[in-house]
Amino acid sequence: MKNKALAVLAAIGCLLFASTAFADQPVDWQLGLQPAATSIMEELRWFEQYTLWFIVPITLFVLVLLIVVVVRFRESANPVPSKTSHNTAIEVVWTLGPVIALLFLAIPSFQLLTRQLAPTEEPELTIKATGYQWYWGYEYQVGDNPLTFDSLMLQEGDRAAAGKEDKSVYPRLLAVDNEIVVPVGKHVRLLVTAADVIHAFAMPSFGVKIDAVPGRLNETWFKADREGLFYGQCSELCGKDHAYMPIAIRVVSQEKYDTWLAAAATNVGEANKALMASVEGADKSVAVAQNAAQ
């Protein structure tokens, strides 16, 4: 019985740790935003918590008012209703109160929006993302010969050939055949458009979400603070396969990125496999070193 109890506790612990180990994608029973991988997302997480200090008291206050009205002014307790139609004090309070609350929300909101859309740094890499029905096409504006490739959702039957059988790392409906690869700590300018209908490029861990509009070039940016594999999706209802249009960004060291970029110029698929082997080999070496230290 004791061994069974320990086994159950161990299993629960594994589930809890598993939910955070691959937190750069949606997880079961997730309530909050995904962990931040950029400074913008850090600010977005702060702003979400900041707004709760206004939302929660206002919601509770309105609930209390409703309860008071229901109890105090019900027909049985108040058979002769008041004819009062104006109260200057109340009207001043319910006008100034929301104005002040909105000012406290608007100022940090506008500051954050400005940071998102008006970067102060010069871009070190420019990538153009084009939305199609229903996949993404990417163009790296590097050198005289831009690197271009398409990124489609990974089909279940192609997992073995792609070397992406681990669903904890390459989840169903989010994994793709060709990820965007960027170096860590570099300012990446993202140009977003569409070829057919309106799409939207969204990467939750980066705090990036911008519409892809046919005939229009929208611009945003990000700078990843840590390496990893991050997942997002098209967040605009773009047709019957809207749900099958994932986005994957792999953030690696500058050295690994340079090696990948050189190889991708001739064969993107093989370059991705070599990069996967390099990244997963490094992860396994770190895990072995940590186990040895313990």
PDB file of N, CA and C in Angstrom, residues 151-167 170-171 175-179 269 273 276:
ATOM      1  N   SER A 151       6.162  26.439 -44.637  1.00  0.00           N
ATOM      2  CA  SER A 151       6.046  25.737 -43.367  1.00  0.00           C
ATOM      3  C   SER A 151       4.612  25.242 -43.221  1.00  0.00           C
ATOM      4  N   LEU A 152       4.451  23.916 -43.251  1.00  0.00           N
ATOM      5  CA  LEU A 152       3.123  23.300 -43.155  1.00  0.00           C
ATOM      6  C   LEU A 152       3.026  22.480 -41.880  1.00  0.00           C
ATOM      7  N   MET A 153       1.823  22.283 -41.416  1.00  0.00           N
ATOM      8  CA  MET A 153       1.613  21.461 -40.237  1.00  0.00           C
ATOM      9  C   MET A 153       2.124  20.050 -40.473  1.00  0.00           C
ATOM     10  N   LEU A 154       2.823  19.510 -39.484  1.00  0.00           N
ATOM     11  CA  LEU A 154       3.377  18.169 -39.594  1.00  0.00           C
ATOM     12  C   LEU A 154       2.258  17.136 -39.551  1.00  0.00           C
ATOM     13  N   GLN A 155       2.195  16.295 -40.574  1.00  0.00           N
ATOM     14  CA  GLN A 155       1.204  15.227 -40.605  1.00  0.00           C
ATOM     15  C   GLN A 155       1.667  14.060 -39.734  1.00  0.00           C
ATOM     16  N   GLU A 156       0.714  13.388 -39.109  1.00  0.00           N
ATOM     17  CA  GLU A 156       1.059  12.303 -38.190  1.00  0.00           C
ATOM     18  C   GLU A 156       1.878  11.218 -38.878  1.00  0.00           C
ATOM     19  N   GLY A 157       1.575  10.953 -40.146  1.00  0.00           N
ATOM     20  CA  GLY A 157       2.311   9.909 -40.856  1.00  0.00           C
ATOM     21  C   GLY A 157       3.722  10.284 -41.236  1.00  0.00           C
ATOM     22  N   ASP A 158       4.062  11.562 -41.089  1.00  0.00           N
ATOM     23  CA  ASP A 158       5.399  12.031 -41.483  1.00  0.00           C
ATOM     24  C   ASP A 158       6.325  12.201 -40.287  1.00  0.00           C
ATOM     25  N   ARG A 159       5.858  11.877 -39.094  1.00  0.00           N
ATOM     26  CA  ARG A 159       6.672  12.106 -37.903  1.00  0.00           C
ATOM     27  C   ARG A 159       7.988  11.318 -37.926  1.00  0.00           C
ATOM     28  N   ALA A 160       7.903  10.052 -38.257  1.00  0.00           N
ATOM     29  CA  ALA A 160       9.099   9.210 -38.225  1.00  0.00           C
ATOM     30  C   ALA A 160      10.145   9.715 -39.210  1.00  0.00           C
ATOM     31  N   ALA A 161       9.721  10.028 -40.413  1.00  0.00           N
ATOM     32  CA  ALA A 161      10.662  10.492 -41.432  1.00  0.00           C
ATOM     33  C   ALA A 161      11.293  11.827 -41.043  1.00  0.00           C
ATOM     34  N   ALA A 162      10.511  12.668 -40.340  1.00  0.00           N
ATOM     35  CA  ALA A 162      11.027  13.972 -39.937  1.00  0.00           C
ATOM     36  C   ALA A 162      11.823  13.910 -38.638  1.00  0.00           C
ATOM     37  N   GLY A 163      11.786  12.767 -37.947  1.00  0.00           N
ATOM     38  CA  GLY A 163      12.476  12.651 -36.672  1.00  0.00           C
ATOM     39  C   GLY A 163      11.794  13.423 -35.560  1.00  0.00           C
ATOM     40  N   LYS A 164      10.464  13.573 -35.663  1.00  0.00           N
ATOM     41  CA  LYS A 164       9.718  14.376 -34.691  1.00  0.00           C
ATOM     42  C   LYS A 164       8.617  13.526 -34.053  1.00  0.00           C
ATOM     43  N   GLU A 165       9.001  12.398 -33.505  1.00  0.00           N
ATOM     44  CA  GLU A 165       8.031  11.472 -32.923  1.00  0.00           C
ATOM     45  C   GLU A 165       7.672  11.819 -31.484  1.00  0.00           C
ATOM     46  N   ASP A 166       8.501  12.621 -30.819  1.00  0.00           N
ATOM     47  CA  ASP A 166       8.246  12.995 -29.432  1.00  0.00           C
ATOM     48  C   ASP A 166       7.175  14.090 -29.397  1.00  0.00           C
ATOM     49  N   LYS A 167       5.959  13.736 -29.016  1.00  0.00           N
ATOM     50  CA  LYS A 167       4.852  14.697 -29.049  1.00  0.00           C
ATOM     51  C   LYS A 167       4.919  15.722 -27.921  1.00  0.00           C
ATOM     52  N   TYR A 170       7.177  18.022 -30.055  1.00  0.00           N
ATOM     53  CA  TYR A 170       6.547  18.346 -31.343  1.00  0.00           C
ATOM     54  C   TYR A 170       5.061  17.948 -31.252  1.00  0.00           C
ATOM     55  N   PRO A 171       4.250  18.789 -30.607  1.00  0.00           N
ATOM     56  CA  PRO A 171       2.867  18.411 -30.309  1.00  0.00           C
ATOM     57  C   PRO A 171       1.988  18.323 -31.546  1.00  0.00           C
ATOM     58  N   ALA A 175       3.163  21.161 -34.330  1.00  0.00           N
ATOM     59  CA  ALA A 175       4.461  20.923 -34.959  1.00  0.00           C
ATOM     60  C   ALA A 175       4.371  21.168 -36.463  1.00  0.00           C
ATOM     61  N   VAL A 176       5.477  21.608 -37.047  1.00  0.00           N
ATOM     62  CA  VAL A 176       5.526  21.890 -38.478  1.00  0.00           C
ATOM     63  C   VAL A 176       6.704  21.157 -39.103  1.00  0.00           C
ATOM     64  N   ASP A 177       6.710  21.127 -40.443  1.00  0.00           N
ATOM     65  CA  ASP A 177       7.826  20.464 -41.112  1.00  0.00           C
ATOM     66  C   ASP A 177       9.083  21.332 -41.110  1.00  0.00           C
ATOM     67  N   ASN A 178       8.924  22.657 -41.278  1.00  0.00           N
ATOM     68  CA  ASN A 178      10.071  23.568 -41.299  1.00  0.00           C
ATOM     69  C   ASN A 178       9.822  24.735 -40.344  1.00  0.00           C
ATOM     70  N   GLU A 179      10.595  24.789 -39.271  1.00  0.00           N
ATOM     71  CA  GLU A 179      10.449  25.883 -38.316  1.00  0.00           C
ATOM     72  C   GLU A 179      11.206  27.123 -38.788  1.00  0.00           C
ATOM     73  N   GLY A 269      15.336  21.193 -45.684  1.00  0.00           N
ATOM     74  CA  GLY A 269      14.973  20.006 -44.924  1.00  0.00           C
ATOM     75  C   GLY A 269      16.168  19.368 -44.237  1.00  0.00           C
ATOM     76  N   LYS A 273      17.162  19.021 -40.158  1.00  0.00           N
ATOM     77  CA  LYS A 273      17.495  17.761 -39.485  1.00  0.00           C
ATOM     78  C   LYS A 273      18.843  17.854 -38.776  1.00  0.00           C
ATOM     79  N   MET A 276      18.308  19.952 -35.685  1.00  0.00           N
ATOM     80  CA  MET A 276      17.622  19.168 -34.658  1.00  0.00           C
ATOM     81  C   MET A 276      18.593  18.239 -33.947  1.00  0.00           C
TER      82      MET A 276
END
